């Protein structure tokens, strides 16, 4: 008769004890992560989260910068379109008996013709200037006599207290302008412009005696004893220094506008 197997003496695993072998295998299979493994996993997840956040933040900043750049380019297009319209309607120096363009540091002043339907011909003084990072356009009311024109010129030279002010663009650090005089070439200051147009001096002391805007003609200045200009303004160049991004270096934008004179 075969002898029965002796019971296992040891409580641990033993080839002679299949029951204990099964229990030990179950314990091995159900063992979890150690504390060190959890810390390593959490650290890796934190690093991946930081990298993902930085990538997303960089993409967001790039998108915002591109959107801001597009917005400022559109604003510059609008500003130059308005400046081009003002230059196209520039008043004739012979009619004004003075230069219709004044250029100084961070501003340019123009005298333009105003022709509104149903209204008498008039002049209008406009000023482009850079103030506190903004490009502004100031304009006077329509002017039908030379006395009002002289007052509007003085007012806008001093800041335009009663003028309408329109903001054209932001982030404008500077503005510069010059005019092409034919004959003469480019000139970037008011004194040179006046000297080129009126070598003998313009008749600025009798403006009130000259004809009103509704009565002017090419022969009117000579008929009233006013000095006739020997040159004319063919074009005006407007240059702007613009920051396309908050931390970026200012970029120079230039536009040459023909006057039609």
PDB file of C-alpha atoms in Angstrom:
ATOM      1  CA  UNK A   1       0.000   0.000   0.000  1.00  0.00           C
ATOM      2  CA  UNK A   2       1.438   3.439  -0.914  1.00  0.00           C
ATOM      3  CA  UNK A   3       2.409   5.761   1.902  1.00  0.00           C
ATOM      4  CA  UNK A   4       0.573   9.183   2.149  1.00  0.00           C
ATOM      5  CA  UNK A   5       2.640  12.306   1.466  1.00  0.00           C
ATOM      6  CA  UNK A   6       4.002  14.010   4.525  1.00  0.00           C
ATOM      7  CA  UNK A   7       2.701  17.534   5.244  1.00  0.00           C
ATOM      8  CA  UNK A   8       4.998  20.480   4.527  1.00  0.00           C
ATOM      9  CA  UNK A   9       6.930  21.537   7.543  1.00  0.00           C
ATOM     10  CA  UNK A  10       7.844  24.984   6.282  1.00  0.00           C
ATOM     11  CA  UNK A  11       5.207  27.785   6.035  1.00  0.00           C
ATOM     12  CA  UNK A  12       6.903  29.217   2.910  1.00  0.00           C
ATOM     13  CA  UNK A  13       6.934  28.059  -0.613  1.00  0.00           C
ATOM     14  CA  UNK A  14       8.052  24.525  -1.325  1.00  0.00           C
ATOM     15  CA  UNK A  15       7.732  22.255  -4.299  1.00  0.00           C
ATOM     16  CA  UNK A  16       6.232  19.691  -2.005  1.00  0.00           C
ATOM     17  CA  UNK A  17       3.366  22.046  -1.062  1.00  0.00           C
ATOM     18  CA  UNK A  18       1.212  23.022  -4.102  1.00  0.00           C
ATOM     19  CA  UNK A  19      -1.271  24.906  -1.927  1.00  0.00           C
ATOM     20  CA  UNK A  20       1.306  27.338  -0.584  1.00  0.00           C
ATOM     21  CA  UNK A  21       2.753  27.722  -4.084  1.00  0.00           C
ATOM     22  CA  UNK A  22      -0.612  28.979  -5.402  1.00  0.00           C
ATOM     23  CA  UNK A  23      -1.022  31.424  -2.517  1.00  0.00           C
ATOM     24  CA  UNK A  24       2.471  32.839  -3.054  1.00  0.00           C
ATOM     25  CA  UNK A  25       1.852  33.286  -6.798  1.00  0.00           C
ATOM     26  CA  UNK A  26      -1.341  35.242  -6.132  1.00  0.00           C
ATOM     27  CA  UNK A  27       0.533  37.571  -3.799  1.00  0.00           C
ATOM     28  CA  UNK A  28       3.155  38.287  -6.475  1.00  0.00           C
ATOM     29  CA  UNK A  29       0.543  39.043  -9.101  1.00  0.00           C
ATOM     30  CA  UNK A  30      -1.388  41.540  -6.916  1.00  0.00           C
ATOM     31  CA  UNK A  31       1.626  43.557  -5.746  1.00  0.00           C
ATOM     32  CA  UNK A  32       1.220  47.403  -6.575  1.00  0.00           C
ATOM     33  CA  UNK A  33       3.660  50.268  -7.289  1.00  0.00           C
ATOM     34  CA  UNK A  34       6.213  51.208  -4.728  1.00  0.00           C
ATOM     35  CA  UNK A  35       6.400  54.753  -3.367  1.00  0.00           C
ATOM     36  CA  UNK A  36       9.518  55.448  -5.415  1.00  0.00           C
ATOM     37  CA  UNK A  37       7.808  54.336  -8.620  1.00  0.00           C
ATOM     38  CA  UNK A  38       4.839  56.609  -7.883  1.00  0.00           C
ATOM     39  CA  UNK A  39       7.123  59.579  -7.279  1.00  0.00           C
ATOM     40  CA  UNK A  40       8.945  58.975 -10.564  1.00  0.00           C
ATOM     41  CA  UNK A  41       5.652  58.715 -12.462  1.00  0.00           C
ATOM     42  CA  UNK A  42       4.290  61.910 -10.891  1.00  0.00           C
ATOM     43  CA  UNK A  43       7.522  63.755 -11.700  1.00  0.00           C
ATOM     44  CA  UNK A  44       7.403  62.676 -15.336  1.00  0.00           C
ATOM     45  CA  UNK A  45       3.759  63.722 -15.641  1.00  0.00           C
ATOM     46  CA  UNK A  46       4.567  67.124 -14.109  1.00  0.00           C
ATOM     47  CA  UNK A  47       7.421  67.666 -16.584  1.00  0.00           C
ATOM     48  CA  UNK A  48       5.173  66.737 -19.510  1.00  0.00           C
ATOM     49  CA  UNK A  49       2.460  69.102 -18.232  1.00  0.00           C
ATOM     50  CA  UNK A  50       4.919  72.012 -17.969  1.00  0.00           C
ATOM     51  CA  UNK A  51       6.267  71.366 -21.472  1.00  0.00           C
ATOM     52  CA  UNK A  52       2.744  71.176 -22.888  1.00  0.00           C
ATOM     53  CA  UNK A  53       1.731  74.408 -21.134  1.00  0.00           C
ATOM     54  CA  UNK A  54       4.786  76.243 -22.449  1.00  0.00           C
ATOM     55  CA  UNK A  55       4.100  75.047 -25.962  1.00  0.00           C
ATOM     56  CA  UNK A  56       0.476  76.155 -25.753  1.00  0.00           C
ATOM     57  CA  UNK A  57       1.472  79.507 -24.256  1.00  0.00           C
ATOM     58  CA  UNK A  58       4.006  80.065 -27.039  1.00  0.00           C
ATOM     59  CA  UNK A  59       1.387  79.288 -29.691  1.00  0.00           C
ATOM     60  CA  UNK A  60      -1.091  81.660 -28.032  1.00  0.00           C
ATOM     61  CA  UNK A  61       1.451  84.483 -27.842  1.00  0.00           C
ATOM     62  CA  UNK A  62       2.430  83.972 -31.480  1.00  0.00           C
ATOM     63  CA  UNK A  63      -1.203  84.080 -32.544  1.00  0.00           C
ATOM     64  CA  UNK A  64      -1.819  87.268 -30.546  1.00  0.00           C
ATOM     65  CA  UNK A  65       1.301  88.923 -31.998  1.00  0.00           C
ATOM     66  CA  UNK A  66       0.261  88.082 -35.558  1.00  0.00           C
ATOM     67  CA  UNK A  67      -3.268  89.346 -34.934  1.00  0.00           C
ATOM     68  CA  UNK A  68      -1.895  92.583 -33.455  1.00  0.00           C
ATOM     69  CA  UNK A  69       0.462  93.027 -36.405  1.00  0.00           C
ATOM     70  CA  UNK A  70      -2.388  92.542 -38.886  1.00  0.00           C
ATOM     71  CA  UNK A  71      -4.508  95.051 -36.970  1.00  0.00           C
ATOM     72  CA  UNK A  72      -1.762  97.683 -37.045  1.00  0.00           C
ATOM     73  CA  UNK A  73      -1.063  97.126 -40.732  1.00  0.00           C
ATOM     74  CA  UNK A  74      -4.752  97.697 -41.486  1.00  0.00           C
ATOM     75  CA  UNK A  75      -4.681 100.876 -39.389  1.00  0.00           C
ATOM     76  CA  UNK A  76      -1.632 102.109 -41.323  1.00  0.00           C
ATOM     77  CA  UNK A  77      -3.373 101.415 -44.630  1.00  0.00           C
ATOM     78  CA  UNK A  78      -6.328 103.501 -43.489  1.00  0.00           C
ATOM     79  CA  UNK A  79      -4.065 106.316 -42.273  1.00  0.00           C
ATOM     80  CA  UNK A  80      -2.101 106.450 -45.528  1.00  0.00           C
ATOM     81  CA  UNK A  81      -5.313 106.360 -47.572  1.00  0.00           C
ATOM     82  CA  UNK A  82      -6.556 109.413 -45.663  1.00  0.00           C
ATOM     83  CA  UNK A  83      -3.222 111.179 -46.076  1.00  0.00           C
ATOM     84  CA  UNK A  84      -3.273 110.425 -49.799  1.00  0.00           C
ATOM     85  CA  UNK A  85      -6.766 111.929 -50.077  1.00  0.00           C
ATOM     86  CA  UNK A  86      -5.620 115.081 -48.259  1.00  0.00           C
ATOM     87  CA  UNK A  87      -2.583 115.443 -50.523  1.00  0.00           C
ATOM     88  CA  UNK A  88      -4.684 114.968 -53.657  1.00  0.00           C
ATOM     89  CA  UNK A  89      -6.833 117.924 -52.565  1.00  0.00           C
ATOM     90  CA  UNK A  90      -3.864 120.091 -51.545  1.00  0.00           C
ATOM     91  CA  UNK A  91      -4.576 123.788 -52.024  1.00  0.00           C
ATOM     92  CA  UNK A  92      -2.695 125.680 -54.722  1.00  0.00           C
ATOM     93  CA  UNK A  93       0.129 127.870 -53.318  1.00  0.00           C
ATOM     94  CA  UNK A  94      -0.822 130.562 -55.829  1.00  0.00           C
ATOM     95  CA  UNK A  95      -4.315 130.667 -54.350  1.00  0.00           C
ATOM     96  CA  UNK A  96      -3.096 130.740 -50.768  1.00  0.00           C
ATOM     97  CA  UNK A  97      -0.113 133.010 -51.376  1.00  0.00           C
ATOM     98  CA  UNK A  98       1.743 130.748 -48.956  1.00  0.00           C
ATOM     99  CA  UNK A  99       2.993 127.187 -48.736  1.00  0.00           C
ATOM    100  CA  UNK A 100       0.146 124.674 -48.271  1.00  0.00           C
ATOM    101  CA  UNK A 101       2.546 122.319 -46.456  1.00  0.00           C
ATOM    102  CA  UNK A 102       4.359 122.769 -43.144  1.00  0.00           C
ATOM    103  CA  UNK A 103       6.677 120.055 -41.826  1.00  0.00           C
ATOM    104  CA  UNK A 104       8.112 120.011 -38.319  1.00  0.00           C
ATOM    105  CA  UNK A 105       9.256 117.436 -35.784  1.00  0.00           C
ATOM    106  CA  UNK A 106       6.568 114.776 -35.307  1.00  0.00           C
ATOM    107  CA  UNK A 107       3.916 116.628 -37.307  1.00  0.00           C
ATOM    108  CA  UNK A 108       2.897 117.765 -40.782  1.00  0.00           C
ATOM    109  CA  UNK A 109       0.285 120.424 -41.566  1.00  0.00           C
ATOM    110  CA  UNK A 110      -1.643 120.656 -44.835  1.00  0.00           C
ATOM    111  CA  UNK A 111      -4.110 123.139 -46.283  1.00  0.00           C
ATOM    112  CA  UNK A 112      -6.514 121.322 -48.581  1.00  0.00           C
ATOM    113  CA  UNK A 113      -9.412 122.326 -50.784  1.00  0.00           C
ATOM    114  CA  UNK A 114     -12.840 121.291 -49.540  1.00  0.00           C
ATOM    115  CA  UNK A 115     -15.531 120.706 -52.134  1.00  0.00           C
ATOM    116  CA  UNK A 116     -18.794 119.471 -50.594  1.00  0.00           C
ATOM    117  CA  UNK A 117     -21.900 119.035 -52.696  1.00  0.00           C
ATOM    118  CA  UNK A 118     -24.313 121.884 -52.173  1.00  0.00           C
ATOM    119  CA  UNK A 119     -21.731 123.911 -50.233  1.00  0.00           C
ATOM    120  CA  UNK A 120     -19.493 126.778 -51.389  1.00  0.00           C
ATOM    121  CA  UNK A 121     -15.815 125.979 -52.045  1.00  0.00           C
ATOM    122  CA  UNK A 122     -13.761 126.147 -48.885  1.00  0.00           C
ATOM    123  CA  UNK A 123     -10.377 125.379 -47.385  1.00  0.00           C
ATOM    124  CA  UNK A 124      -9.623 123.009 -44.551  1.00  0.00           C
ATOM    125  CA  UNK A 125      -6.508 122.772 -42.395  1.00  0.00           C
ATOM    126  CA  UNK A 126      -5.435 119.268 -41.349  1.00  0.00           C
ATOM    127  CA  UNK A 127      -2.608 118.258 -39.033  1.00  0.00           C
ATOM    128  CA  UNK A 128      -0.987 114.843 -38.640  1.00  0.00           C
ATOM    129  CA  UNK A 129       0.959 114.332 -35.434  1.00  0.00           C
ATOM    130  CA  UNK A 130       2.405 111.614 -33.190  1.00  0.00           C
ATOM    131  CA  UNK A 131       1.378 112.050 -29.542  1.00  0.00           C
ATOM    132  CA  UNK A 132       1.837 109.507 -26.733  1.00  0.00           C
ATOM    133  CA  UNK A 133       2.319 106.649 -29.157  1.00  0.00           C
ATOM    134  CA  UNK A 134      -0.711 107.553 -31.276  1.00  0.00           C
ATOM    135  CA  UNK A 135      -1.012 108.887 -34.805  1.00  0.00           C
ATOM    136  CA  UNK A 136      -3.697 111.570 -34.803  1.00  0.00           C
ATOM    137  CA  UNK A 137      -5.349 113.619 -37.516  1.00  0.00           C
ATOM    138  CA  UNK A 138      -6.751 117.015 -36.550  1.00  0.00           C
ATOM    139  CA  UNK A 139      -8.984 118.973 -38.884  1.00  0.00           C
ATOM    140  CA  UNK A 140     -10.562 122.388 -38.819  1.00  0.00           C
ATOM    141  CA  UNK A 141     -14.059 123.250 -39.924  1.00  0.00           C
ATOM    142  CA  UNK A 142     -14.489 124.312 -43.584  1.00  0.00           C
ATOM    143  CA  UNK A 143     -13.099 127.825 -44.050  1.00  0.00           C
ATOM    144  CA  UNK A 144     -14.488 130.242 -46.624  1.00  0.00           C
ATOM    145  CA  UNK A 145     -12.382 133.335 -45.925  1.00  0.00           C
ATOM    146  CA  UNK A 146      -8.736 134.017 -45.308  1.00  0.00           C
ATOM    147  CA  UNK A 147      -9.219 135.442 -41.857  1.00  0.00           C
ATOM    148  CA  UNK A 148     -10.682 132.134 -40.660  1.00  0.00           C
ATOM    149  CA  UNK A 149      -7.893 130.290 -42.476  1.00  0.00           C
ATOM    150  CA  UNK A 150      -5.243 132.256 -40.613  1.00  0.00           C
ATOM    151  CA  UNK A 151      -6.986 131.568 -37.298  1.00  0.00           C
ATOM    152  CA  UNK A 152      -7.221 127.836 -38.043  1.00  0.00           C
ATOM    153  CA  UNK A 153      -3.529 127.688 -38.934  1.00  0.00           C
ATOM    154  CA  UNK A 154      -2.553 129.374 -35.677  1.00  0.00           C
ATOM    155  CA  UNK A 155      -4.883 127.106 -33.680  1.00  0.00           C
ATOM    156  CA  UNK A 156      -3.560 123.848 -35.114  1.00  0.00           C
ATOM    157  CA  UNK A 157       0.054 124.969 -34.742  1.00  0.00           C
ATOM    158  CA  UNK A 158      -0.657 125.397 -31.021  1.00  0.00           C
ATOM    159  CA  UNK A 159      -2.398 122.037 -30.575  1.00  0.00           C
ATOM    160  CA  UNK A 160      -5.824 122.531 -32.116  1.00  0.00           C
ATOM    161  CA  UNK A 161      -7.977 123.246 -29.071  1.00  0.00           C
ATOM    162  CA  UNK A 162     -11.154 123.530 -31.167  1.00  0.00           C
ATOM    163  CA  UNK A 163     -10.226 121.044 -33.885  1.00  0.00           C
ATOM    164  CA  UNK A 164     -11.782 117.633 -34.446  1.00  0.00           C
ATOM    165  CA  UNK A 165      -9.291 114.906 -33.465  1.00  0.00           C
ATOM    166  CA  UNK A 166      -9.255 111.410 -34.952  1.00  0.00           C
ATOM    167  CA  UNK A 167      -6.979 108.582 -33.835  1.00  0.00           C
ATOM    168  CA  UNK A 168      -5.591 106.759 -36.861  1.00  0.00           C
ATOM    169  CA  UNK A 169      -3.089 104.263 -35.405  1.00  0.00           C
ATOM    170  CA  UNK A 170      -1.431 103.083 -32.197  1.00  0.00           C
ATOM    171  CA  UNK A 171       2.207 102.283 -31.366  1.00  0.00           C
ATOM    172  CA  UNK A 172       3.512 105.163 -33.517  1.00  0.00           C
ATOM    173  CA  UNK A 173       6.792 106.381 -32.047  1.00  0.00           C
ATOM    174  CA  UNK A 174       7.533 109.101 -34.577  1.00  0.00           C
ATOM    175  CA  UNK A 175       6.439 110.879 -37.725  1.00  0.00           C
ATOM    176  CA  UNK A 176       8.458 112.685 -40.378  1.00  0.00           C
ATOM    177  CA  UNK A 177       7.512 114.341 -43.644  1.00  0.00           C
ATOM    178  CA  UNK A 178       9.055 116.116 -46.593  1.00  0.00           C
ATOM    179  CA  UNK A 179       7.729 117.664 -49.784  1.00  0.00           C
ATOM    180  CA  UNK A 180       8.932 117.455 -53.368  1.00  0.00           C
ATOM    181  CA  UNK A 181       9.136 120.945 -54.842  1.00  0.00           C
ATOM    182  CA  UNK A 182       9.417 121.324 -58.608  1.00  0.00           C
ATOM    183  CA  UNK A 183      11.920 122.681 -59.311  1.00  0.00           C
ATOM    184  CA  UNK A 184      13.926 122.175 -56.137  1.00  0.00           C
ATOM    185  CA  UNK A 185      13.603 118.563 -54.993  1.00  0.00           C
ATOM    186  CA  UNK A 186      12.918 117.165 -51.535  1.00  0.00           C
ATOM    187  CA  UNK A 187      12.637 119.632 -48.640  1.00  0.00           C
ATOM    188  CA  UNK A 188      11.975 118.708 -45.036  1.00  0.00           C
ATOM    189  CA  UNK A 189      11.417 122.004 -43.227  1.00  0.00           C
ATOM    190  CA  UNK A 190       8.871 124.767 -43.540  1.00  0.00           C
ATOM    191  CA  UNK A 191      11.406 127.546 -44.095  1.00  0.00           C
ATOM    192  CA  UNK A 192      12.953 125.803 -47.093  1.00  0.00           C
ATOM    193  CA  UNK A 193       9.505 125.089 -48.548  1.00  0.00           C
ATOM    194  CA  UNK A 194       8.417 128.709 -48.307  1.00  0.00           C
ATOM    195  CA  UNK A 195      11.715 129.970 -49.720  1.00  0.00           C
ATOM    196  CA  UNK A 196      11.476 127.588 -52.679  1.00  0.00           C
ATOM    197  CA  UNK A 197       7.885 128.540 -53.474  1.00  0.00           C
ATOM    198  CA  UNK A 198       8.278 132.264 -52.833  1.00  0.00           C
ATOM    199  CA  UNK A 199      11.939 133.316 -53.203  1.00  0.00           C
ATOM    200  CA  UNK A 200      10.982 136.957 -52.709  1.00  0.00           C
ATOM    201  CA  UNK A 201       8.832 136.205 -49.672  1.00  0.00           C
ATOM    202  CA  UNK A 202       5.135 135.384 -49.536  1.00  0.00           C
ATOM    203  CA  UNK A 203       2.570 138.091 -48.933  1.00  0.00           C
ATOM    204  CA  UNK A 204       1.518 136.947 -45.474  1.00  0.00           C
ATOM    205  CA  UNK A 205       0.716 140.400 -44.087  1.00  0.00           C
ATOM    206  CA  UNK A 206      -2.312 141.048 -46.298  1.00  0.00           C
ATOM    207  CA  UNK A 207      -4.135 137.719 -46.121  1.00  0.00           C
ATOM    208  CA  UNK A 208      -7.353 139.373 -45.009  1.00  0.00           C
ATOM    209  CA  UNK A 209      -7.376 141.490 -48.180  1.00  0.00           C
ATOM    210  CA  UNK A 210      -7.110 138.500 -50.531  1.00  0.00           C
ATOM    211  CA  UNK A 211     -10.194 136.945 -52.166  1.00  0.00           C
ATOM    212  CA  UNK A 212     -12.201 134.301 -50.346  1.00  0.00           C
ATOM    213  CA  UNK A 213     -12.009 130.617 -51.220  1.00  0.00           C
ATOM    214  CA  UNK A 214     -15.124 130.844 -53.368  1.00  0.00           C
ATOM    215  CA  UNK A 215     -13.610 133.573 -55.541  1.00  0.00           C
ATOM    216  CA  UNK A 216     -10.063 132.375 -56.100  1.00  0.00           C
ATOM    217  CA  UNK A 217      -8.668 131.540 -59.497  1.00  0.00           C
ATOM    218  CA  UNK A 218      -5.287 131.038 -61.082  1.00  0.00           C
ATOM    219  CA  UNK A 219      -5.077 134.722 -61.986  1.00  0.00           C
ATOM    220  CA  UNK A 220      -6.468 136.063 -58.726  1.00  0.00           C
ATOM    221  CA  UNK A 221      -3.183 136.344 -56.797  1.00  0.00           C
ATOM    222  CA  UNK A 222      -1.486 138.369 -59.522  1.00  0.00           C
ATOM    223  CA  UNK A 223      -4.531 140.610 -59.883  1.00  0.00           C
ATOM    224  CA  UNK A 224      -4.398 141.452 -56.195  1.00  0.00           C
ATOM    225  CA  UNK A 225      -0.706 142.232 -56.083  1.00  0.00           C
ATOM    226  CA  UNK A 226       0.291 139.009 -54.357  1.00  0.00           C
ATOM    227  CA  UNK A 227       3.591 137.323 -55.081  1.00  0.00           C
ATOM    228  CA  UNK A 228       3.090 134.382 -57.454  1.00  0.00           C
ATOM    229  CA  UNK A 229       5.020 131.196 -56.547  1.00  0.00           C
ATOM    230  CA  UNK A 230       7.815 130.156 -58.893  1.00  0.00           C
ATOM    231  CA  UNK A 231       7.481 126.457 -58.009  1.00  0.00           C
ATOM    232  CA  UNK A 232       4.816 124.009 -56.941  1.00  0.00           C
ATOM    233  CA  UNK A 233       4.398 121.089 -54.549  1.00  0.00           C
ATOM    234  CA  UNK A 234       4.316 117.851 -56.543  1.00  0.00           C
ATOM    235  CA  UNK A 235       4.368 115.242 -53.764  1.00  0.00           C
ATOM    236  CA  UNK A 236       4.492 114.799 -50.003  1.00  0.00           C
ATOM    237  CA  UNK A 237       6.206 111.887 -48.265  1.00  0.00           C
ATOM    238  CA  UNK A 238       4.983 110.678 -44.880  1.00  0.00           C
ATOM    239  CA  UNK A 239       7.221 108.360 -42.831  1.00  0.00           C
ATOM    240  CA  UNK A 240       6.041 106.618 -39.650  1.00  0.00           C
ATOM    241  CA  UNK A 241       7.985 104.714 -36.997  1.00  0.00           C
ATOM    242  CA  UNK A 242       5.695 101.939 -35.776  1.00  0.00           C
ATOM    243  CA  UNK A 243       6.172  99.137 -33.234  1.00  0.00           C
ATOM    244  CA  UNK A 244       4.426  96.091 -34.668  1.00  0.00           C
ATOM    245  CA  UNK A 245       4.783  94.176 -31.365  1.00  0.00           C
ATOM    246  CA  UNK A 246       4.964  95.564 -27.797  1.00  0.00           C
ATOM    247  CA  UNK A 247       8.620  94.599 -27.336  1.00  0.00           C
ATOM    248  CA  UNK A 248       9.645  94.932 -30.974  1.00  0.00           C
ATOM    249  CA  UNK A 249      11.966  97.438 -32.596  1.00  0.00           C
ATOM    250  CA  UNK A 250      10.149 100.301 -34.380  1.00  0.00           C
ATOM    251  CA  UNK A 251       9.853  99.782 -38.121  1.00  0.00           C
ATOM    252  CA  UNK A 252       9.835 102.598 -40.670  1.00  0.00           C
ATOM    253  CA  UNK A 253       6.909 102.823 -43.094  1.00  0.00           C
ATOM    254  CA  UNK A 254       6.974 105.357 -45.922  1.00  0.00           C
ATOM    255  CA  UNK A 255       4.390 106.538 -48.433  1.00  0.00           C
ATOM    256  CA  UNK A 256       4.783 109.155 -51.181  1.00  0.00           C
ATOM    257  CA  UNK A 257       1.509 110.841 -52.109  1.00  0.00           C
ATOM    258  CA  UNK A 258       1.089 112.915 -55.262  1.00  0.00           C
ATOM    259  CA  UNK A 259      -0.662 116.255 -54.919  1.00  0.00           C
ATOM    260  CA  UNK A 260      -2.119 116.687 -58.378  1.00  0.00           C
ATOM    261  CA  UNK A 261      -0.891 120.287 -58.603  1.00  0.00           C
TER     262      UNK A 261
END
